[in-house]
Coordinates of C-alpha atoms and ligand atoms in Angstrom, one line a residue:
M40 CA 9.4 -3.1 6.5
C41 CA 8.0 -4.8 9.5
G42 CA 4.5 -6.1 10.2
I43 CA 2.4 -5.1 13.2
I44 CA -0.9 -6.3 14.6
G45 CA -3.0 -5.6 17.7
Y46 CA -6.2 -7.0 19.0
T47 CA -8.6 -6.1 21.8
G48 CA -11.8 -8.1 22.3
T49 CA -13.5 -11.0 24.0
E50 CA -11.1 -13.7 22.9
N51 CA -7.6 -14.7 23.8
A52 CA -5.4 -12.3 21.8
V53 CA -2.4 -14.6 21.5
P54 CA -3.6 -17.1 18.8
I55 CA -5.2 -14.2 16.9
I56 CA -2.0 -12.2 16.9
V57 CA 0.2 -15.2 16.0
D58 CA -2.1 -16.1 13.1
G59 CA -2.1 -12.4 11.9
L60 CA 1.7 -12.3 12.1
K61 CA 1.8 -15.4 9.8
R62 CA 0.0 -13.3 7.2
L63 CA 2.4 -10.4 7.7
E64 CA 5.6 -12.4 7.8
Y65 CA 6.2 -11.4 4.2
R66 CA 7.0 -7.9 5.6
G67 CA 10.0 -9.2 7.6
Y68 CA 11.1 -12.3 9.3
D69 CA 14.3 -11.6 11.3
S70 CA 12.4 -11.9 14.6
A71 CA 8.9 -11.8 16.1
G72 CA 7.2 -11.0 19.3
V73 CA 3.9 -10.7 21.1
A74 CA 2.9 -8.8 24.2
V75 CA -0.4 -9.2 26.0
M76 CA -1.9 -7.2 28.9
N77 CA -3.7 -9.1 31.7
E78 CA -4.2 -8.8 35.4
D79 CA -0.5 -9.4 36.0
G80 CA 0.5 -6.5 33.7
F81 CA 2.4 -7.1 30.5
E82 CA 3.5 -10.6 29.4
V83 CA 6.0 -10.5 26.5
V84 CA 7.5 -13.3 24.4
K85 CA 9.9 -12.3 21.7
Q86 CA 12.4 -14.4 19.7
K87 CA 15.0 -14.0 17.1
G88 CA 14.2 -15.9 13.8
C89 CA 11.1 -16.8 12.0
L90 CA 7.6 -16.9 13.5
S91 CA 7.9 -20.7 14.1
A92 CA 10.6 -19.9 16.7
L93 CA 8.2 -17.6 18.4
E94 CA 5.5 -20.2 18.3
A95 CA 7.8 -22.8 19.8
M96 CA 8.7 -20.3 22.6
I97 CA 5.0 -19.6 23.3
S98 CA 4.3 -23.3 23.6
I99 CA 6.9 -23.5 26.3
K100 CA 6.0 -20.3 28.0
P101 CA 2.2 -19.8 27.3
I102 CA 0.8 -16.3 27.7
A103 CA -2.8 -15.1 27.5
G104 CA -4.8 -11.9 27.6
F105 CA -7.7 -10.2 25.9
M106 CA -5.6 -7.4 24.5
G107 CA -2.2 -7.7 22.8
I108 CA 0.2 -6.5 20.1
G109 CA 2.5 -8.4 17.9
H110 CA 5.4 -7.7 15.5
T111 CA 7.4 -9.4 12.8
R112 CA 10.7 -7.6 12.1
W113 CA 12.9 -6.7 9.2
A114 CA 15.9 -5.3 11.1
T115 CA 17.1 -1.8 10.4
H116 CA 18.6 -0.5 13.6
G117 CA 20.3 -3.2 15.7
E118 CA 21.0 -6.8 14.7
P119 CA 18.2 -9.4 14.7
S120 CA 18.3 -10.6 18.3
D121 CA 15.8 -11.3 21.1
V122 CA 16.4 -8.0 22.9
N123 CA 16.1 -6.0 19.7
S124 CA 12.8 -7.7 18.8
H125 CA 9.5 -6.0 19.4
P126 CA 7.3 -5.3 21.4
H127 CA 9.5 -2.8 23.4
L128 CA 8.6 -1.7 26.9
G129 CA 9.3 1.5 28.7
S130 CA 11.7 1.1 31.6
Q131 CA 8.8 1.3 34.1
N132 CA 7.0 -1.5 32.2
K133 CA 4.0 0.8 31.8
I134 CA 3.9 1.1 28.0
A135 CA 4.4 -1.5 25.3
V136 CA 5.0 -0.6 21.7
V137 CA 5.3 -2.2 18.3
H138 CA 6.7 -0.1 15.5
N139 CA 7.1 -0.3 11.7
G140 CA 9.3 2.4 10.3
I141 CA 12.4 4.3 11.1
I142 CA 12.8 7.0 13.7
E143 CA 15.4 9.3 12.3
N144 CA 16.1 11.4 15.4
Y145 CA 16.2 8.5 17.8
R146 CA 19.8 9.2 18.9
Q147 CA 18.8 12.7 20.1
I148 CA 15.7 11.4 21.9
K149 CA 17.7 8.6 23.5
E150 CA 20.4 10.9 24.8
R151 CA 17.9 13.3 26.2
L152 CA 16.1 10.5 28.0
E153 CA 19.3 8.9 29.2
Q154 CA 20.3 12.2 30.8
K155 CA 17.0 12.0 32.7
G156 CA 18.1 8.6 34.1
I157 CA 16.1 6.4 31.7
R158 CA 18.0 3.2 30.8
F159 CA 17.7 1.6 27.4
V160 CA 18.2 -2.1 26.8
S161 CA 18.1 -2.4 23.0
Q162 CA 20.0 -1.0 20.0
T163 CA 16.8 -0.1 18.2
D164 CA 15.3 3.2 17.2
S165 CA 11.9 1.8 18.2
E166 CA 12.6 1.6 21.9
V167 CA 12.8 5.4 22.2
I168 CA 9.0 5.4 21.4
A169 CA 8.1 3.3 24.4
Q170 CA 10.5 5.2 26.6
L171 CA 9.3 8.6 25.4
A172 CA 5.6 7.7 25.6
E173 CA 6.1 6.5 29.1
Y174 CA 7.9 9.7 30.0
Y175 CA 5.2 11.8 28.6
H176 CA 2.2 9.8 29.9
D177 CA 0.0 12.0 32.1
G178 CA -3.1 9.8 32.3
D179 CA -4.4 10.6 28.9
I180 CA -3.2 8.2 26.2
V181 CA -4.4 10.4 23.3
D182 CA -2.5 13.4 24.6
T183 CA 0.5 11.1 25.2
M184 CA 0.4 9.9 21.6
I185 CA 0.2 13.5 20.3
R186 CA 3.2 14.6 22.3
T187 CA 5.2 11.5 21.4
A188 CA 4.3 11.7 17.7
N189 CA 5.2 15.4 17.6
A190 CA 8.7 14.6 19.0
L191 CA 9.4 11.9 16.4
E192 CA 11.0 12.4 13.0
G193 CA 10.9 9.7 10.4
S194 CA 8.2 7.1 9.6
Y195 CA 6.1 5.1 11.9
A196 CA 3.1 2.8 12.3
L197 CA 2.6 2.2 16.0
G198 CA 0.5 0.0 18.2
I199 CA 0.6 0.9 21.9
M200 CA -0.8 -0.5 25.1
C201 CA -0.6 1.4 28.4
L202 CA -1.0 -0.3 31.8
D203 CA -2.7 2.8 33.3
E204 CA -5.4 2.7 30.6
P205 CA -5.9 -1.0 30.4
D206 CA -9.0 -1.0 28.2
K207 CA -7.4 0.9 25.3
L208 CA -5.3 -0.2 22.4
V209 CA -3.9 2.9 20.6
A210 CA -2.5 3.3 17.1
I211 CA -1.0 6.1 15.0
K212 CA 0.8 6.2 11.7
K213 CA 3.0 8.4 9.5
D214 CA 4.4 7.3 6.1
N215 CA 3.8 3.6 6.9
P216 CA 0.5 1.7 6.5
L217 CA -2.0 0.9 9.2
I218 CA -5.5 -0.3 9.1
V219 CA -8.1 -0.7 11.7
G220 CA -10.3 -3.8 11.5
V221 CA -13.8 -3.9 13.1
S222 CA -15.3 -7.3 14.1
E223 CA -18.1 -8.8 16.2
H224 CA -15.7 -10.1 18.8
G225 CA -13.2 -7.3 19.0
N226 CA -11.2 -4.7 17.1
F227 CA -7.8 -4.8 15.3
I228 CA -4.9 -2.8 14.1
A229 CA -2.7 -4.2 11.4
S230 CA -0.1 -3.3 8.8
D231 CA -2.2 -4.9 6.1
V232 CA -5.6 -6.3 5.4
P233 CA -4.7 -10.1 5.1
A234 CA -3.7 -10.0 8.8
V235 CA -7.3 -9.5 9.9
L236 CA -9.2 -11.2 7.1
A237 CA -9.9 -14.3 9.1
H238 CA -12.0 -12.2 11.5
T239 CA -13.3 -9.3 9.4
N240 CA -13.4 -7.6 6.1
R241 CA -14.6 -4.3 7.5
V242 CA -11.6 -1.9 7.7
C243 CA -10.8 1.8 8.2
Y244 CA -7.6 3.2 6.7
L245 CA -5.7 5.5 8.9
N246 CA -4.2 8.7 7.3
D247 CA -0.9 10.1 8.4
R248 CA -1.0 11.4 12.0
E249 CA -4.4 10.2 12.7
I250 CA -4.9 8.4 16.0
A251 CA -7.1 5.3 16.6
V252 CA -8.3 4.3 20.1
L253 CA -9.7 0.8 20.2
T254 CA -11.6 -0.9 23.0
K255 CA -13.1 -4.3 22.8
N256 CA -16.4 -2.8 21.5
S257 CA -15.6 0.6 20.2
V258 CA -13.2 2.4 17.8
E259 CA -12.6 6.2 17.9
F260 CA -10.4 8.4 15.8
F261 CA -8.7 11.7 16.7
N262 CA -6.6 14.2 14.9
M263 CA -3.4 15.7 16.2
D264 CA -5.3 18.4 18.0
G265 CA -7.1 15.7 19.9
E266 CA -10.4 16.4 18.1
P267 CA -12.6 13.4 17.2
I268 CA -12.8 12.5 13.5
Y269 CA -15.3 10.1 11.9
K270 CA -14.4 7.2 9.7
E271 CA -16.8 4.8 8.1
P272 CA -15.5 1.2 7.8
E273 CA -15.0 0.0 4.2
T274 CA -15.8 -3.5 3.1
V275 CA -12.8 -5.3 1.5
T276 CA -13.6 -7.8 -1.2
W277 CA -10.4 -9.9 -0.8
S278 CA -11.2 -13.3 0.6
I279 CA -9.3 -15.2 3.2
D280 CA -8.7 -18.1 0.7
S281 CA -6.6 -15.7 -1.4
A282 CA -4.3 -15.3 1.5
E283 CA -3.9 -19.1 2.1
K284 CA -1.6 -21.5 0.2
G285 CA -4.5 -23.6 -1.0
G286 CA -2.6 -26.9 -1.2
Y287 CA 0.5 -25.5 -3.0
E288 CA 3.9 -25.9 -1.4
H289 CA 4.6 -22.2 -1.7
F290 CA 2.6 -19.0 -2.1
M291 CA 4.8 -18.1 -5.1
L292 CA 3.6 -21.2 -7.0
K293 CA 0.0 -20.6 -6.1
E294 CA 0.3 -17.0 -7.2
I295 CA 1.9 -18.0 -10.5
M296 CA -1.0 -20.3 -11.1
E297 CA -3.6 -17.6 -10.2
Q298 CA -2.4 -15.5 -13.1
P299 CA -5.0 -16.4 -15.7
R300 CA -7.8 -15.3 -13.3
V301 CA -5.9 -12.1 -12.3
L302 CA -5.3 -11.2 -15.9
K303 CA -9.0 -11.8 -16.7
E304 CA -10.2 -9.7 -13.7
T305 CA -7.8 -6.9 -14.4
I306 CA -8.8 -6.8 -18.1
Q307 CA -12.5 -6.9 -17.1
S308 CA -11.9 -4.0 -14.7
V309 CA -11.0 -1.8 -17.7
L310 CA -13.2 -3.3 -20.5
G311 CA -16.2 -3.7 -18.2
D312 CA -18.0 -1.0 -16.2
G313 CA -15.8 -0.4 -13.2
D314 CA -13.8 2.4 -11.5
N315 CA -10.7 1.6 -13.7
R316 CA -12.7 2.1 -16.8
R317 CA -14.3 5.3 -15.6
I318 CA -10.9 6.8 -14.5
I319 CA -9.2 5.9 -17.8
D320 CA -12.0 7.4 -19.7
S321 CA -11.8 10.6 -17.7
L322 CA -8.1 11.2 -18.4
D323 CA -7.4 14.1 -20.8
V324 CA -4.2 12.8 -22.4
S325 CA -3.9 15.6 -24.9
R326 CA -2.4 17.8 -22.2
F327 CA 0.7 15.6 -21.8
D328 CA 3.8 15.8 -24.0
R329 CA 5.8 13.3 -22.0
I330 CA 5.1 10.3 -19.8
V331 CA 7.4 9.3 -17.0
I332 CA 7.0 5.9 -15.3
T333 CA 8.6 5.6 -12.0
A334 CA 8.8 2.6 -9.7
C335 CA 11.1 0.1 -7.9
G336 CA 12.1 -3.5 -8.5
S337 CA 9.7 -5.5 -10.5
A338 CA 7.3 -2.6 -10.8
Y339 CA 10.1 -0.7 -12.5
N340 CA 10.5 -3.7 -14.9
A341 CA 6.7 -3.5 -15.6
G342 CA 7.4 0.2 -16.5
M343 CA 10.2 -0.9 -18.8
V344 CA 7.9 -3.2 -20.7
A345 CA 5.2 -0.5 -20.8
K346 CA 7.6 2.0 -22.3
Y347 CA 7.8 -0.1 -25.5
V348 CA 4.0 -0.4 -25.6
F349 CA 3.3 3.3 -25.0
E350 CA 6.0 4.5 -27.4
R351 CA 4.9 2.1 -30.2
L352 CA 1.2 2.8 -29.9
C353 CA 1.1 6.4 -28.8
R354 CA 4.3 7.8 -30.4
V355 CA 4.9 9.8 -27.2
T356 CA 8.2 9.9 -25.3
V357 CA 8.2 7.7 -22.3
E358 CA 11.0 7.7 -19.7
V359 CA 11.2 5.0 -17.0
E360 CA 13.0 6.1 -13.8
L361 CA 13.9 4.2 -10.7
A362 CA 11.9 5.9 -8.0
S363 CA 15.0 6.0 -5.7
E364 CA 16.8 8.0 -8.3
F365 CA 13.9 10.1 -9.5
R366 CA 13.2 11.5 -6.1
Y367 CA 16.7 13.0 -5.8
K368 CA 17.5 14.1 -9.3
D369 CA 15.4 17.3 -9.4
P370 CA 13.4 15.7 -12.2
I371 CA 12.3 17.8 -15.2
V372 CA 8.5 17.3 -14.9
G373 CA 5.7 19.8 -14.9
Q374 CA 2.1 20.4 -15.8
S375 CA 2.5 18.8 -19.3
T376 CA 4.0 15.6 -17.8
L377 CA 2.1 12.5 -16.8
V378 CA 3.9 10.6 -14.1
I379 CA 2.8 7.0 -13.7
L380 CA 3.6 5.3 -10.4
V381 CA 3.6 1.6 -10.4
S382 CA 3.5 -0.3 -7.1
Q383 CA 2.0 -3.5 -5.8
S384 CA 2.0 -2.4 -2.1
G385 CA 1.4 1.3 -2.7
E386 CA 3.7 1.8 0.3
T387 CA 7.2 1.6 -1.2
A388 CA 9.0 4.6 0.4
D389 CA 11.0 5.6 -2.7
T390 CA 7.9 5.4 -4.9
I391 CA 5.9 7.5 -2.4
A392 CA 8.7 10.1 -2.4
A393 CA 8.8 10.1 -6.2
M394 CA 5.1 10.6 -6.3
R395 CA 5.2 13.5 -3.9
E396 CA 8.1 15.1 -5.8
A397 CA 6.2 14.8 -9.1
K398 CA 3.1 16.4 -7.5
R399 CA 5.1 19.1 -6.0
K400 CA 6.3 20.0 -9.4
G401 CA 2.8 20.2 -10.8
A402 CA 2.8 16.9 -12.8
A403 CA -0.4 14.9 -13.1
T404 CA 0.0 11.5 -11.3
V405 CA -1.6 8.2 -12.1
S406 CA -0.9 5.1 -10.0
V407 CA -1.2 1.4 -10.8
V408 CA -1.5 -0.1 -7.4
N409 CA -2.7 -3.4 -5.9
V410 CA -3.3 -2.6 -2.3
I411 CA -6.6 -0.7 -1.8
G412 CA -6.3 2.3 0.4
S413 CA -2.5 2.4 0.3
T414 CA -0.6 5.6 0.5
I415 CA 0.1 5.8 -3.2
A416 CA -3.5 4.9 -4.0
R417 CA -4.8 7.6 -1.8
E418 CA -2.4 10.4 -2.9
T419 CA -2.2 10.2 -6.7
D420 CA -4.6 12.2 -8.8
Y421 CA -5.9 9.0 -10.6
T422 CA -5.7 5.5 -9.1
L423 CA -6.0 2.4 -11.1
Y424 CA -6.2 -0.9 -9.1
T425 CA -4.8 -4.2 -10.3
M426 CA -7.0 -7.1 -9.5
A427 CA -4.3 -9.4 -8.1
G428 CA -5.8 -9.8 -4.6
P429 CA -3.3 -10.3 -1.7
E430 CA 0.1 -11.3 -2.9
I431 CA 2.0 -13.0 -0.1
A432 CA 5.2 -14.3 -1.6
V433 CA 8.0 -11.7 -1.5
A434 CA 8.8 -12.3 -5.1
T435 CA 6.0 -10.7 -7.1
T436 CA 4.3 -12.7 -9.9
K437 CA 0.6 -12.2 -10.2
A438 CA 0.7 -8.5 -9.2
F439 CA 3.4 -7.9 -11.8
S440 CA 1.3 -9.6 -14.5
A441 CA -1.7 -7.5 -13.5
Q442 CA 0.5 -4.3 -13.7
L443 CA 1.5 -5.3 -17.2
V444 CA -2.0 -5.8 -18.5
L445 CA -3.3 -2.6 -16.9
L446 CA -0.5 -0.6 -18.5
Y447 CA -1.2 -2.2 -21.9
L448 CA -4.8 -1.2 -21.6
L449 CA -3.9 2.3 -20.6
A450 CA -1.5 2.6 -23.6
V451 CA -4.3 1.4 -26.0
S452 CA -6.7 3.9 -24.6
F453 CA -4.1 6.7 -24.8
A454 CA -3.3 5.8 -28.4
K455 CA -7.0 5.9 -29.4
K456 CA -7.6 9.2 -27.6
L457 CA -4.5 10.7 -29.3
G458 CA -5.8 9.5 -32.7
K459 CA -2.7 7.3 -33.2
I460 CA -4.7 4.2 -33.9
S461 CA -7.9 3.4 -35.7
K462 CA -10.9 1.8 -34.2
E463 CA -10.1 -1.3 -36.1
T464 CA -6.5 -1.4 -34.6
E465 CA -7.9 -0.7 -31.2
D466 CA -10.3 -3.6 -31.5
R467 CA -7.6 -5.9 -32.7
L468 CA -5.3 -4.9 -29.8
L469 CA -8.0 -5.3 -27.2
S470 CA -8.8 -8.7 -28.6
D471 CA -5.1 -9.7 -28.4
I472 CA -5.1 -8.5 -24.7
A473 CA -8.4 -10.4 -24.0
S474 CA -6.8 -13.6 -25.3
L475 CA -4.0 -13.4 -22.7
P476 CA -5.8 -15.2 -19.8
G477 CA -6.6 -18.2 -22.0
K478 CA -3.1 -18.4 -23.4
A479 CA -1.6 -18.0 -19.9
A480 CA -3.8 -20.9 -18.7
G481 CA -2.7 -23.1 -21.6
L482 CA 0.9 -22.3 -20.8
L483 CA 0.4 -23.2 -17.1
K484 CA -0.9 -26.6 -18.1
R485 CA 2.5 -27.5 -19.6
I486 CA 5.0 -26.5 -17.1
D487 CA 7.0 -29.8 -17.0
P488 CA 9.6 -28.9 -19.6
V489 CA 10.5 -25.7 -17.6
A490 CA 10.5 -27.5 -14.3
K491 CA 12.7 -30.3 -15.8
Y492 CA 15.2 -27.8 -17.3
A493 CA 15.3 -25.7 -14.1
A494 CA 16.2 -28.8 -12.1
G495 CA 19.4 -29.1 -14.1
C496 CA 20.4 -25.5 -13.3
V497 CA 20.8 -25.5 -9.6
G498 CA 24.6 -25.7 -9.9
C499 CA 24.9 -22.5 -12.1
K500 CA 27.0 -19.8 -10.6
S501 CA 25.7 -17.1 -13.0
I502 CA 22.8 -17.0 -15.5
F503 CA 22.4 -14.3 -18.2
F504 CA 19.1 -13.3 -19.7
I505 CA 19.0 -11.7 -23.1
G506 CA 16.4 -10.3 -25.4
R507 CA 15.8 -7.4 -27.8
N508 CA 13.4 -4.5 -27.5
I509 CA 10.4 -5.6 -25.4
D510 CA 12.0 -9.0 -24.9
Y511 CA 14.9 -7.3 -23.2
A512 CA 12.5 -5.5 -20.9
I513 CA 11.0 -8.7 -19.7
A514 CA 14.5 -10.3 -19.5
L515 CA 15.1 -7.8 -16.7
E516 CA 12.3 -9.2 -14.7
G517 CA 13.4 -12.8 -15.4
S518 CA 16.8 -12.0 -14.0
L519 CA 15.5 -10.2 -11.0
K520 CA 13.2 -13.1 -10.2
L521 CA 16.0 -15.6 -10.4
K522 CA 18.4 -13.5 -8.2
E523 CA 15.7 -12.8 -5.6
I524 CA 14.7 -16.4 -4.8
S525 CA 17.6 -18.6 -6.0
Y526 CA 20.5 -16.5 -4.9
I527 CA 22.2 -17.2 -8.2
H528 CA 24.0 -14.2 -9.7
S529 CA 22.2 -13.1 -12.8
E530 CA 22.2 -10.2 -15.2
A531 CA 19.9 -9.2 -18.1
Y532 CA 21.3 -7.7 -21.3
A533 CA 19.9 -6.3 -24.5
G534 CA 21.2 -8.9 -27.0
G535 CA 23.0 -6.3 -29.0
E536 CA 25.0 -5.2 -26.0
L537 CA 26.7 -8.6 -25.5
K538 CA 29.5 -7.8 -27.9
H539 CA 30.3 -4.6 -26.0
G540 CA 31.7 -6.4 -23.0
T541 CA 29.5 -9.0 -21.5
I542 CA 30.4 -11.7 -23.9
S543 CA 33.8 -12.0 -22.1
L544 CA 31.9 -13.6 -19.2
I545 CA 30.6 -16.4 -21.3
E546 CA 32.5 -19.7 -20.9
D547 CA 31.9 -23.4 -21.1
N548 CA 28.5 -24.2 -19.6
T549 CA 27.5 -20.6 -18.8
L550 CA 23.7 -20.6 -18.9
V551 CA 22.0 -18.0 -21.1
V552 CA 18.3 -17.6 -21.2
A553 CA 17.3 -16.0 -24.5
I554 CA 13.8 -14.6 -25.2
S555 CA 12.4 -14.3 -28.6
C556 CA 8.8 -13.1 -29.1
C557 CA 9.6 -10.3 -31.6
E558 CA 9.5 -12.1 -34.9
R559 CA 11.0 -9.1 -36.8
L560 CA 14.1 -9.4 -34.6
Y561 CA 14.4 -13.2 -34.6
E562 CA 17.5 -13.3 -36.7
K563 CA 19.2 -10.7 -34.5
I564 CA 18.6 -12.6 -31.2
Y565 CA 19.4 -15.9 -32.9
S566 CA 22.8 -14.5 -33.9
N567 CA 23.4 -13.6 -30.2
V568 CA 22.4 -17.2 -29.3
E569 CA 24.9 -18.6 -31.8
Q570 CA 27.6 -16.3 -30.5
V571 CA 27.3 -17.5 -27.0
I572 CA 26.9 -21.1 -28.0
S573 CA 30.1 -20.9 -30.0
R574 CA 31.8 -19.8 -26.8
G575 CA 30.6 -22.8 -24.9
A576 CA 27.3 -21.5 -23.4
R577 CA 24.1 -23.5 -22.9
V578 CA 21.0 -21.7 -24.0
L579 CA 17.4 -21.9 -22.9
F580 CA 15.6 -20.3 -25.8
I581 CA 12.1 -19.2 -24.9
G582 CA 9.7 -17.7 -27.5
N583 CA 7.0 -18.0 -30.0
C584 CA 8.9 -17.5 -33.3
I585 CA 11.9 -19.8 -32.7
K586 CA 13.1 -21.6 -35.8
A587 CA 16.2 -23.2 -34.4
E588 CA 16.1 -26.9 -33.5
P589 CA 17.1 -28.0 -30.0
G590 CA 20.6 -29.5 -29.8
E591 CA 23.3 -30.4 -27.2
Q592 CA 23.7 -26.8 -26.1
L593 CA 20.2 -25.5 -27.0
E594 CA 16.9 -26.2 -25.4
T595 CA 13.7 -24.5 -26.7
I596 CA 10.4 -23.7 -25.0
E597 CA 7.6 -22.7 -27.3
L598 CA 5.1 -19.9 -26.2
P599 CA 1.7 -19.3 -27.7
E600 CA 1.5 -16.8 -30.6
I601 CA 0.6 -13.2 -29.5
N602 CA 1.2 -9.6 -30.6
E603 CA 4.8 -8.9 -29.6
L604 CA 3.7 -6.0 -27.5
F605 CA 1.8 -8.3 -25.1
A606 CA 4.1 -11.3 -25.3
P607 CA 5.9 -10.4 -22.0
S608 CA 2.7 -11.5 -20.2
L609 CA 3.4 -15.0 -21.5
S610 CA 7.2 -15.1 -21.5
V611 CA 7.3 -13.9 -17.9
I612 CA 5.2 -16.9 -16.8
C613 CA 7.9 -19.1 -18.1
L614 CA 10.6 -17.0 -16.5
Q615 CA 8.8 -17.1 -13.1
L616 CA 8.4 -20.9 -13.3
F617 CA 12.1 -21.3 -14.2
S618 CA 13.2 -19.3 -11.2
Y619 CA 10.7 -21.0 -8.9
Y620 CA 11.9 -24.5 -9.9
V621 CA 15.6 -23.5 -9.7
A622 CA 15.0 -22.3 -6.1
A623 CA 12.7 -25.2 -5.2
N624 CA 15.4 -27.7 -6.3
K625 CA 17.9 -25.8 -4.1
G626 CA 15.5 -26.3 -1.2
L627 CA 15.3 -22.6 -0.5
D628 CA 12.7 -20.6 1.5
I629 CA 11.0 -19.4 -1.7
D630 CA 8.3 -17.2 -0.1
K631 CA 10.7 -15.5 2.2
P632 CA 14.1 -15.0 0.5
R633 CA 16.9 -13.9 2.7
N634 CA 17.4 -10.2 3.4
L635 CA 14.3 -9.2 1.6
A636 CA 10.9 -8.0 2.6
K637 CA 7.8 -7.5 0.4
S638 CA 7.0 -3.9 1.2
V639 CA 10.1 -1.7 1.3
T640 CA 8.7 1.1 3.4
V641 CA 12.1 2.5 4.4
E642 CA 14.8 4.0 2.3
Ligands
LIG773 O1 5.2 -2.8 -3.7 P1 6.0 -2.4 -4.8 O2 5.5 -2.9 -6.1 O3 6.2 -0.9 -4.9 O4 7.5 -3.0 -4.6 C1 8.5 -2.7 -5.4 C2 9.7 -3.7 -5.3 O5 10.1 -3.7 -4.0 C3 9.2 -5.1 -5.6 O6 8.7 -5.2 -6.9 C4 10.4 -6.1 -5.5 O7 11.4 -5.8 -6.4 C5 9.8 -7.5 -5.6 N1 10.2 -8.3 -4.4 C6 10.3 -8.3 -6.8 O8 9.8 -9.6 -6.8

């Protein structure tokens, strides 16, 4: 939930770390801090608030050094404050630590150390790591890391500097991501690849409980027995441009605009000759009698859409489960179940736990993941990568779209393998999917009506999203997007459910966004639209089969024609833009909505 970075090399670490933190700020932005080591020992600047507050502080109190660590925080233990910000130092100022994760037994460790006379200054769980490492340090930092890690329960990605071993930057992880970047001028640790992309695209992925020891010109890895292990750096294809705003006011808008390319590349990754194609071809689907899709947030919504596609095309039962529920429900899965994990980051704690539970029960696991080398990508039996590139805005857009299209393609492949569709139908479906990038591009050329309508919605207290069947599934995503970035209360309902209670919430001027891309259900959703209009609602009607004329209470937005199973890829673009422009007109911090972080690596 936090972002960490570290550097040791021939350049001043401070600007490198601050720049890296900017690219990790999506992981948390309650406070930030940097520590460097130089001939005077540690110099630390840490500050409550966004990174800009830290930058302002550094400009008043400059620090410099060739080795340093930095942190951007999403608070879990202890309020966002200067003292609770990372890096944390041991009480003898010999060890400095940045931590992403949660130490579950921190109270016990703290009590034990306090009994030995060690004084704590913060309310965080993370400070115990610095104090414990300092307490254990016996002149050998690898040994210290092993002893410290063995005492910790919970999750951690750690960057550590030790004054007694001033040439070494040390890192270890468990259940939280950490990469090591290797460059000409020095070496890095970071929570995520974009943090180091300005310097290198050569990275090693740390596995749980592996230790990295970096000097300015070497990187070594050790296991928990202190034995050396070998890792070859991998070359990442993501470019630094994809992690820049590229002239857009917000990453979210840039990422919305990137969707035609992302759709095209993701489709190509399956229809062309790539790893995704090879993996999908290798799946023996006849052994499964049930599919369970499990994920969180938007990735769960992608699963909801996929359920309609799989069930319609493959005639197989698909259940979609929230990963946070699945992990604790003693799920009924086994060798004949295929569990599909969907995750942009590949690091969502609940989805990781769901994956491990499914594997423990013998189910086969397939992941749809965006971040290469992430925990879910590494641990599932089959990994399919979405081609979204780095997604920086907390609200997902392009990664969601890539998940949808990959799931459609998986469903078509399964249907064909199961003999549920003919070659002719397969070709037609694939051609419909292949038409999506062009149709999405066309839609993105005419965003003015959505932007204009959204501008008139900033005063709404509550907005409802309705649809039927697959349009309902995408309504869930429209509603989540709006809540997340505009802070307007919103709910999504299946149109037919309105009369069972929700309609009592409709009053004069309530805004209802209705989606209609299932022509066979047009009359049904239109009757819901009429029901809410007659109770005073305003309706924004989005779809490709709308016959109603716009009126005083009704605005329509026409979408390109497409097979209803794939229409969510177009309607969602409209919904994303609607949320974006509502939030933009409210002047909100769209890329970093309050209380949220992009990767939810804690429970
Ligand atoms: O990285 P993941 O896809 O596993 O993340 C899951 C959710 O946390 C994520 O989709 C969240 O709901 C987004 N911020 C929504 O825009």
